[in-house]
PDB file of C-alpha atoms and ligand atoms in Angstrom:
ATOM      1  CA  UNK A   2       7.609   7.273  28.969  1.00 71.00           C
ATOM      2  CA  UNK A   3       4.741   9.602  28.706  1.00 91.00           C
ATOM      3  CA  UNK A   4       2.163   8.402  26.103  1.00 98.00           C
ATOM      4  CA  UNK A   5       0.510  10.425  23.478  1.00 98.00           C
ATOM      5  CA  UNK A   6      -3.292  11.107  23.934  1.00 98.00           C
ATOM      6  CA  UNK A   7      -4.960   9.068  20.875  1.00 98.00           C
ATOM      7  CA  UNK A   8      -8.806   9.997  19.402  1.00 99.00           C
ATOM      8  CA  UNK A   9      -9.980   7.671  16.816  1.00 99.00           C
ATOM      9  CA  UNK A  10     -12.654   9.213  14.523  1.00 98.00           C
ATOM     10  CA  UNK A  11     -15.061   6.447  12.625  1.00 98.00           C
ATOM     11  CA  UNK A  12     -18.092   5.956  10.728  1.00 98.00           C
ATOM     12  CA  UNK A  13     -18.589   2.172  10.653  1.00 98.00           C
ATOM     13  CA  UNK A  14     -17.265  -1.369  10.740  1.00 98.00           C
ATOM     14  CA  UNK A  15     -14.631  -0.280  12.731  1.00 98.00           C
ATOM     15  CA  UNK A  16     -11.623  -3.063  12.035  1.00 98.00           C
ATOM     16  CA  UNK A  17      -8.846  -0.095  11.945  1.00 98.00           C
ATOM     17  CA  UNK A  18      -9.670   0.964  15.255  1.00 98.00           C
ATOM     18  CA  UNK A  19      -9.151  -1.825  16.930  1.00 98.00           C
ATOM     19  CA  UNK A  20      -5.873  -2.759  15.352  1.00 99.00           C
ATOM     20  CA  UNK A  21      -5.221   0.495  16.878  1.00 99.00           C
ATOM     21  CA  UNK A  22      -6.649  -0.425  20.177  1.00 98.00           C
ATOM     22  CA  UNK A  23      -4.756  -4.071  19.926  1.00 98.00           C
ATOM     23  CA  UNK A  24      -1.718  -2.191  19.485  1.00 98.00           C
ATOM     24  CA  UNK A  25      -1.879   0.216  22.261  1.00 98.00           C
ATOM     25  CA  UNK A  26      -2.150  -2.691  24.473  1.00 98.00           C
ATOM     26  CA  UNK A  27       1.352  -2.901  24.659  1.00 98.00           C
ATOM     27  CA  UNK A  28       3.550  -1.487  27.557  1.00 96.00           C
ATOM     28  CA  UNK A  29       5.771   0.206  25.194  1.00 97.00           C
ATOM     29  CA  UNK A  30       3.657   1.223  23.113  1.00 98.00           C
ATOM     30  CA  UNK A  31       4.001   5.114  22.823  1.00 98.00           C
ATOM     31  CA  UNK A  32       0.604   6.173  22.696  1.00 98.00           C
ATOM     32  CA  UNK A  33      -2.783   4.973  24.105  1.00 98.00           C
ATOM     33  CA  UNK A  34      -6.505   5.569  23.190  1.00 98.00           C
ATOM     34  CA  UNK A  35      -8.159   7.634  25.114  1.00 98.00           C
ATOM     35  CA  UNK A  36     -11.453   8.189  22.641  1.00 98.00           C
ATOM     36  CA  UNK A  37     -13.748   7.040  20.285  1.00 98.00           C
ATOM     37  CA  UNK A  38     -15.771   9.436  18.155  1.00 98.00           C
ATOM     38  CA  UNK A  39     -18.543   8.225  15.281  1.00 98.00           C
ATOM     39  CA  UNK A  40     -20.800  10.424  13.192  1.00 97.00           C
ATOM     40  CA  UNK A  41     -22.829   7.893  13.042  1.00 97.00           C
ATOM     41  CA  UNK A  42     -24.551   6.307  16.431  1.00 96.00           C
ATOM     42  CA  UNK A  43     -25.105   2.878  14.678  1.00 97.00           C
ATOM     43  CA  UNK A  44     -21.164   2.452  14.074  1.00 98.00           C
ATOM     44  CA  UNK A  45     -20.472  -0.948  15.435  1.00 98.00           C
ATOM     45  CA  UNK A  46     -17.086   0.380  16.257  1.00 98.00           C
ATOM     46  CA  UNK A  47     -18.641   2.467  19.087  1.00 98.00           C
ATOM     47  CA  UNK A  48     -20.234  -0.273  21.091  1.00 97.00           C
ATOM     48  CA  UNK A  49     -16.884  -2.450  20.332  1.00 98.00           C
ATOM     49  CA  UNK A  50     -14.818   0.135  21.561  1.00 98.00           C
ATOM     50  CA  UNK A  51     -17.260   1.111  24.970  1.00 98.00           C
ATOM     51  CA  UNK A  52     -17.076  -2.742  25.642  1.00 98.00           C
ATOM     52  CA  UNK A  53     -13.365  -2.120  26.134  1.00 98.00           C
ATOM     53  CA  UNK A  54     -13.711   0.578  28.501  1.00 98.00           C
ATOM     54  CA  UNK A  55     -12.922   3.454  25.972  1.00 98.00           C
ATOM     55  CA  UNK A  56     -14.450   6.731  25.856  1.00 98.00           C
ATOM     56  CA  UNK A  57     -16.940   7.080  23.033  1.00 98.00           C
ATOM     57  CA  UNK A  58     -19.078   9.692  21.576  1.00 98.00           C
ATOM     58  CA  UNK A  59     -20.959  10.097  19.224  1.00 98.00           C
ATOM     59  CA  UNK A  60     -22.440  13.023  16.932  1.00 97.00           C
ATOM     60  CA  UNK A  61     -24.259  13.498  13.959  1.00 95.00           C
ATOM     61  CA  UNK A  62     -23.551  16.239  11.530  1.00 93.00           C
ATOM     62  CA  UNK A  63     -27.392  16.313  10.522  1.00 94.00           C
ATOM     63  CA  UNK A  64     -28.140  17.577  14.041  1.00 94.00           C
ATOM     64  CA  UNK A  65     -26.204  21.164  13.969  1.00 95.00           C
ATOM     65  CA  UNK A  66     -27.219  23.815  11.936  1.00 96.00           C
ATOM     66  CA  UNK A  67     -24.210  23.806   9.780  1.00 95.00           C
ATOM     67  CA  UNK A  68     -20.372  21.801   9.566  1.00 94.00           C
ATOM     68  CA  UNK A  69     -18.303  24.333  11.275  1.00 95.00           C
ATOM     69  CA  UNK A  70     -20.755  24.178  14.547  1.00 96.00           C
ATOM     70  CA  UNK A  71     -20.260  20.438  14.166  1.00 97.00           C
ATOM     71  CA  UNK A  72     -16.743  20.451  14.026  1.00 97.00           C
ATOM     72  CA  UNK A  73     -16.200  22.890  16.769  1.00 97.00           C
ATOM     73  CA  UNK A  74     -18.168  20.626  18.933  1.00 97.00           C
ATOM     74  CA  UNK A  75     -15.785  17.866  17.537  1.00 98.00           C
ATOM     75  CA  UNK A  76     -13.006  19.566  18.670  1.00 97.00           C
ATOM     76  CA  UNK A  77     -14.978  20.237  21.831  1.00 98.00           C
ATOM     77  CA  UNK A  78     -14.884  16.451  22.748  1.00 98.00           C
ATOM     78  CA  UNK A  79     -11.601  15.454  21.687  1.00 98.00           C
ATOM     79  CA  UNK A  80      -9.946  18.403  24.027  1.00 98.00           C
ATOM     80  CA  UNK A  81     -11.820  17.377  26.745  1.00 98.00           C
ATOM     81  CA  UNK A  82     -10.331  13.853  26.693  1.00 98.00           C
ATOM     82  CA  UNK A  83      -7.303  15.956  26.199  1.00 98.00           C
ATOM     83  CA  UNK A  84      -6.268  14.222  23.028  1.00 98.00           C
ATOM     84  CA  UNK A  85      -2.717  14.567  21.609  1.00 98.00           C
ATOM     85  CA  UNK A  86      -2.982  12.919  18.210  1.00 98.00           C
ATOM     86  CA  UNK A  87      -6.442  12.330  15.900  1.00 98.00           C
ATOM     87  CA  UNK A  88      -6.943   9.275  13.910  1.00 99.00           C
ATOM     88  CA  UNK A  89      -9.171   9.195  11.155  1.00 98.00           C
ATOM     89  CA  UNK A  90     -10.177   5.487  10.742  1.00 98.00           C
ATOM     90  CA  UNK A  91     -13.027   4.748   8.113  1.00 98.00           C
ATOM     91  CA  UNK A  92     -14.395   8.232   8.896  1.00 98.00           C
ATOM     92  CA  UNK A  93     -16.559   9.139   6.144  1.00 95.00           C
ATOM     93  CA  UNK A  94     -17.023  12.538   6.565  1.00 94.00           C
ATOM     94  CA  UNK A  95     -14.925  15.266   4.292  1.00 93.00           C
ATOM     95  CA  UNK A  96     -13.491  17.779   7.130  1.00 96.00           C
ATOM     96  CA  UNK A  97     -13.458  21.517   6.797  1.00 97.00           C
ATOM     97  CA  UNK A  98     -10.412  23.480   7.082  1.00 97.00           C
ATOM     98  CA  UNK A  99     -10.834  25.076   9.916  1.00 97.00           C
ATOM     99  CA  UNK A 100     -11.365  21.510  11.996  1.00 98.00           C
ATOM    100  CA  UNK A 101      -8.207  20.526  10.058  1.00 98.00           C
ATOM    101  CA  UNK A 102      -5.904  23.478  10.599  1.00 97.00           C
ATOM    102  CA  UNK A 103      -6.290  23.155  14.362  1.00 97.00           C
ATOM    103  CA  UNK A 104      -5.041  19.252  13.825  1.00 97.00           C
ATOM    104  CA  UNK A 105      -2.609  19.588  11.504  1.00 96.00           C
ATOM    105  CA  UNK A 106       0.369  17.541  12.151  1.00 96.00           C
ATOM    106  CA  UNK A 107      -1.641  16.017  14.632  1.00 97.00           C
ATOM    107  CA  UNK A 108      -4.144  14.093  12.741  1.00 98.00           C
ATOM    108  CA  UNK A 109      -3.019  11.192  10.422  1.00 98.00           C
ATOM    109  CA  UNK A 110      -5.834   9.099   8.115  1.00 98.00           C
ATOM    110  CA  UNK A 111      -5.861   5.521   6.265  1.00 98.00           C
ATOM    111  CA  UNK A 112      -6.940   5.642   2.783  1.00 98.00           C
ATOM    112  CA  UNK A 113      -7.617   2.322   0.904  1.00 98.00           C
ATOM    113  CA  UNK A 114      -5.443   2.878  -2.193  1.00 98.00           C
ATOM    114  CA  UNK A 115      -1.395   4.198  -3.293  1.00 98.00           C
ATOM    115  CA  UNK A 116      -1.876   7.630  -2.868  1.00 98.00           C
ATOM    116  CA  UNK A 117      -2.358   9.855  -5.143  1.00 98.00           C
ATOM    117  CA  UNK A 118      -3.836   7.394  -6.825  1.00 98.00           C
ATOM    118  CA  UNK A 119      -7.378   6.975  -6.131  1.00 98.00           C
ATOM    119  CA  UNK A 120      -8.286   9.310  -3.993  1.00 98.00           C
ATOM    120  CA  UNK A 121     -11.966   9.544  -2.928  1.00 97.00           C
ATOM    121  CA  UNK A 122     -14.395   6.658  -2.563  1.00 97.00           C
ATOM    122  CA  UNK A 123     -14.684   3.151  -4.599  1.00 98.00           C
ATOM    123  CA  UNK A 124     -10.824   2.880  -4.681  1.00 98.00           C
ATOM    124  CA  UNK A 125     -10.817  -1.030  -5.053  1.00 98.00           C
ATOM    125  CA  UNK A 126     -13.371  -0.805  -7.724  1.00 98.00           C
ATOM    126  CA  UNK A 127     -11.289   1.821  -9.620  1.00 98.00           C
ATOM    127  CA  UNK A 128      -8.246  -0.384  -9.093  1.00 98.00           C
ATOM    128  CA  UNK A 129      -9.911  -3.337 -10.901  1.00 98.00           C
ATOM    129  CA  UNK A 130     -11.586  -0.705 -13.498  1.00 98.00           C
ATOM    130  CA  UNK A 131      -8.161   0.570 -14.771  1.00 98.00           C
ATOM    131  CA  UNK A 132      -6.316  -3.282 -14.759  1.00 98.00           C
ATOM    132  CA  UNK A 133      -4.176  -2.272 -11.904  1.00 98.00           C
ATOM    133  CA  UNK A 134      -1.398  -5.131 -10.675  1.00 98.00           C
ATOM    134  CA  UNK A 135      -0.807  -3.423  -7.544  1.00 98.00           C
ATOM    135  CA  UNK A 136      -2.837  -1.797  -5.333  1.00 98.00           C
ATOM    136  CA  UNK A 137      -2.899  -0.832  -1.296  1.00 98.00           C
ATOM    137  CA  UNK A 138      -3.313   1.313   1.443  1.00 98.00           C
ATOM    138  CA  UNK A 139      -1.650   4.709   2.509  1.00 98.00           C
ATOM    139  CA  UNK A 140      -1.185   6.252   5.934  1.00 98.00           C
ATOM    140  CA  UNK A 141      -0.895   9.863   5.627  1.00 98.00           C
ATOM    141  CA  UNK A 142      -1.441  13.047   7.378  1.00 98.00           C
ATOM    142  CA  UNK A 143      -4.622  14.773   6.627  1.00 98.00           C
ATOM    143  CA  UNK A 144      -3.983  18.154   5.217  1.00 97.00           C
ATOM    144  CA  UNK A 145      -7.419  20.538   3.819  1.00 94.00           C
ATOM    145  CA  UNK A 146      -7.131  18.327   0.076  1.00 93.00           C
ATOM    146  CA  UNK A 147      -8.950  15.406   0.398  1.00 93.00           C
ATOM    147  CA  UNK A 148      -6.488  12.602   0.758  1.00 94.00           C
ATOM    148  CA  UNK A 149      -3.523  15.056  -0.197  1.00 95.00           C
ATOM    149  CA  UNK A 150      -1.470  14.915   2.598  1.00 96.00           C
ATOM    150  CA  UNK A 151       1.942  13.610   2.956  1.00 97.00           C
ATOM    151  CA  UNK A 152       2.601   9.879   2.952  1.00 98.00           C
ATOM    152  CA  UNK A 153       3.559   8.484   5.917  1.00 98.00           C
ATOM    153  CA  UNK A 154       3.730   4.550   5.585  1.00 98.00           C
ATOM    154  CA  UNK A 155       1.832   2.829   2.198  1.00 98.00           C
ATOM    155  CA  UNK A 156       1.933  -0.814   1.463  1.00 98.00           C
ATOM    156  CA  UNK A 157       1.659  -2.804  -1.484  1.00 98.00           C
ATOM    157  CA  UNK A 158      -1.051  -5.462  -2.568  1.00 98.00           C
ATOM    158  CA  UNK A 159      -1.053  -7.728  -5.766  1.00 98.00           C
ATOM    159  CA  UNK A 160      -4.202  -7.694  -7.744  1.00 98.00           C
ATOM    160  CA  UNK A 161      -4.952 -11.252  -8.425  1.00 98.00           C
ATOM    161  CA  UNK A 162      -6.610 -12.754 -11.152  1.00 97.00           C
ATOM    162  CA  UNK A 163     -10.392 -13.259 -10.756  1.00 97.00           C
ATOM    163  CA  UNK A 164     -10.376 -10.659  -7.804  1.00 98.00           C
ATOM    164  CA  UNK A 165     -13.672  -8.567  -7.124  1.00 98.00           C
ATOM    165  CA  UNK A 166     -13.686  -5.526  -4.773  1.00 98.00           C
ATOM    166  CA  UNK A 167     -14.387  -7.801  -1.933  1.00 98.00           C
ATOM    167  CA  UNK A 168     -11.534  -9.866  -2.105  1.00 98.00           C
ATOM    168  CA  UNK A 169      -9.130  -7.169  -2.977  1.00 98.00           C
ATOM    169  CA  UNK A 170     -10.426  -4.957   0.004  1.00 98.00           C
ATOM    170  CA  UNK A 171      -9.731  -7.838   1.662  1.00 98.00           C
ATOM    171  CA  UNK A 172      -6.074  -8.495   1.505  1.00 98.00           C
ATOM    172  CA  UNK A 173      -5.991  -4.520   1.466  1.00 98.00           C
ATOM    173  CA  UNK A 174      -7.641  -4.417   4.528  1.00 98.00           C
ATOM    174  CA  UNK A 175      -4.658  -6.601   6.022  1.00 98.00           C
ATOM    175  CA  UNK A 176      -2.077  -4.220   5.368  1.00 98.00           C
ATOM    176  CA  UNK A 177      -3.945  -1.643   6.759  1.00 99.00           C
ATOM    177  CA  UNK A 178      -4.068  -3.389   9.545  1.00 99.00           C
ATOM    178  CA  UNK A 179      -0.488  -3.439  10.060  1.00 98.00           C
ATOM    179  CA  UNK A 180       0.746  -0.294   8.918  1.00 98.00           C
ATOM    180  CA  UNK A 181      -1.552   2.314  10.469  1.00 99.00           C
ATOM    181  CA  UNK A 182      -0.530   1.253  14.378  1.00 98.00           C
ATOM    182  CA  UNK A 183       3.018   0.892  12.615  1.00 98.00           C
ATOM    183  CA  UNK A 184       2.182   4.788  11.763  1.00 98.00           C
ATOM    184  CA  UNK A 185       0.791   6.209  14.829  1.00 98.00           C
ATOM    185  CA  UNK A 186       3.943   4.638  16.572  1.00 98.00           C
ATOM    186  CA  UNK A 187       6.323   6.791  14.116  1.00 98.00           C
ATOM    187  CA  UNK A 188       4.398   9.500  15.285  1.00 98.00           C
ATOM    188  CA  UNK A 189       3.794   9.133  18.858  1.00 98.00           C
ATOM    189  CA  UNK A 190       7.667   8.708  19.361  1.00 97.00           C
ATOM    190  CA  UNK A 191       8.749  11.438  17.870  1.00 96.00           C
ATOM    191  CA  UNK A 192      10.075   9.737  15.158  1.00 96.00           C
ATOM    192  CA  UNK A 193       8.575  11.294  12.057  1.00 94.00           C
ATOM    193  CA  UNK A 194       7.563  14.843  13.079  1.00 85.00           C
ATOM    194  CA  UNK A 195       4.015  16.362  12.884  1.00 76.00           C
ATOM    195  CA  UNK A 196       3.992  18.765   9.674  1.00 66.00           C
TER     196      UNK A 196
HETATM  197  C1  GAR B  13     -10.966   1.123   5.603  1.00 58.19           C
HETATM  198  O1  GAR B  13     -10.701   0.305   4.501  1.00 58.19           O
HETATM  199  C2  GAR B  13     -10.365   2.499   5.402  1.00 58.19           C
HETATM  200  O2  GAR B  13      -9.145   2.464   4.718  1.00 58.19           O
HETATM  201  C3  GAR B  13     -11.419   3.155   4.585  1.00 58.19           C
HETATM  202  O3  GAR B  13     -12.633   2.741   5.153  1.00 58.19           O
HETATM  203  C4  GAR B  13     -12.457   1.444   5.698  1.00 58.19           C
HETATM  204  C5  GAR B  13     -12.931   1.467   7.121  1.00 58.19           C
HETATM  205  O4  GAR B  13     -12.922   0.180   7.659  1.00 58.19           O
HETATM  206  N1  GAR B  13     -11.296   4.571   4.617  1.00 58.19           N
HETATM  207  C6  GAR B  13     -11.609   5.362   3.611  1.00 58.19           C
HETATM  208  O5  GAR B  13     -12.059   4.966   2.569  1.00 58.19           O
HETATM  209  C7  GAR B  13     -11.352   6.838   3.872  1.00 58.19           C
HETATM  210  N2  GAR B  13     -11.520   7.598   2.683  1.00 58.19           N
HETATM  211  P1  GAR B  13     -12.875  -0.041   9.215  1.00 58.19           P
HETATM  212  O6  GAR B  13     -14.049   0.773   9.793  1.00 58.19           O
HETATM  213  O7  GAR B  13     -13.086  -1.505   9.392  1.00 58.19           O
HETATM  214  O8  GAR B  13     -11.555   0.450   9.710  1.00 58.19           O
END
């Protein structure tokens, strides 16, 4: 079995990445990662993902004279670890189309609410705001509207009484943990095909 090339692109924390990571461990797993890439040099997930061997990089938008520049450079590093499929994980940066034409179908993101609902930041927050029973995460593919593209995987969360955005993230956060290597698995076999 020839495995899929796998970038992850992150900002922070990190946690989605590694279930990533954790997942590609496995033998038949179809893809593997081959790269980590943060906007932000202070992402934790960088130095957890170096201290596993992994590729990182890491490149701030503030540095190039404008976002194209910094996105061709993007695209710069994750061809030249030869990269197959891009996953956005907690990458906090809006992308510009021309970064996200050359990906489509390639590039798939995890968004912290039942899309389309909630798109954007603060989605917990929101959820509580409006009363909302259910809430969760979506795995989709990332298309030039922010968190517009189709769904590939989503998962339901109750909202519990007496929750706060912390503790909702929280059991959020588990889902999210299960359904976005579930994801790049669908698409790294073959089994859902790229847009
Ligand atoms: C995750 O909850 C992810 O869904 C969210 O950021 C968090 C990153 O956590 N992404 C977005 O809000 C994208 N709009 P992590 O760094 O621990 O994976």
């Amino acid at each position: 079995m020839s495995r899929k090339r796998v970038a992850i692109l992150i900002s922070g924390r990190g946690s989605n990445m590694q279930a990533l990571i954790e997942a590609a461990k496995a033998s038949d797993f179809p893809a593997e990662i081959v790269g980590v890439l943060s906007n932000r040099a202070a992402a934790p997930g960088l130095a957890t993902a170096a201290s596993q061997g992994i590729a990182t990089a890491s490149l701030a938008q503030s540095k190039f004279p404008s976002r194209d520049m910094f996105e061709d450079i993007m695209t710069q590093t994750l061809e030249s670890w030869d990269v197959d499929i891009v996953c956005l994980a907690g990458f906090m940066r809006i992308l510009g189309e021309d970064f996200v034409n050359h990906w489509a179908g390639r590039m798939i993101n995890i968004h912290p609410s039942l899309l389309p609902l909630y798109r954007g930041l603060h989605t917990h927050e929101r959820a509580l705001a409006d009363d909302a029973k259910v809430h969760g995460c979506t795995v989709h593919f990332v298309t030039p509207g922010l968190d517009e593209g189709a769904a590939i995987l989503q998962a339901e969360v109750p909202v519990l009484p007496g929750d706060t955005p912390d503790t909702l993230s929280a059991r959020v956060l588990i889902e999210e943990h299960r359904i976005y290597p579930e994801a790049l698995r669908m698409l790294a076999s073959g089994e859902i095909a790229p847009l």
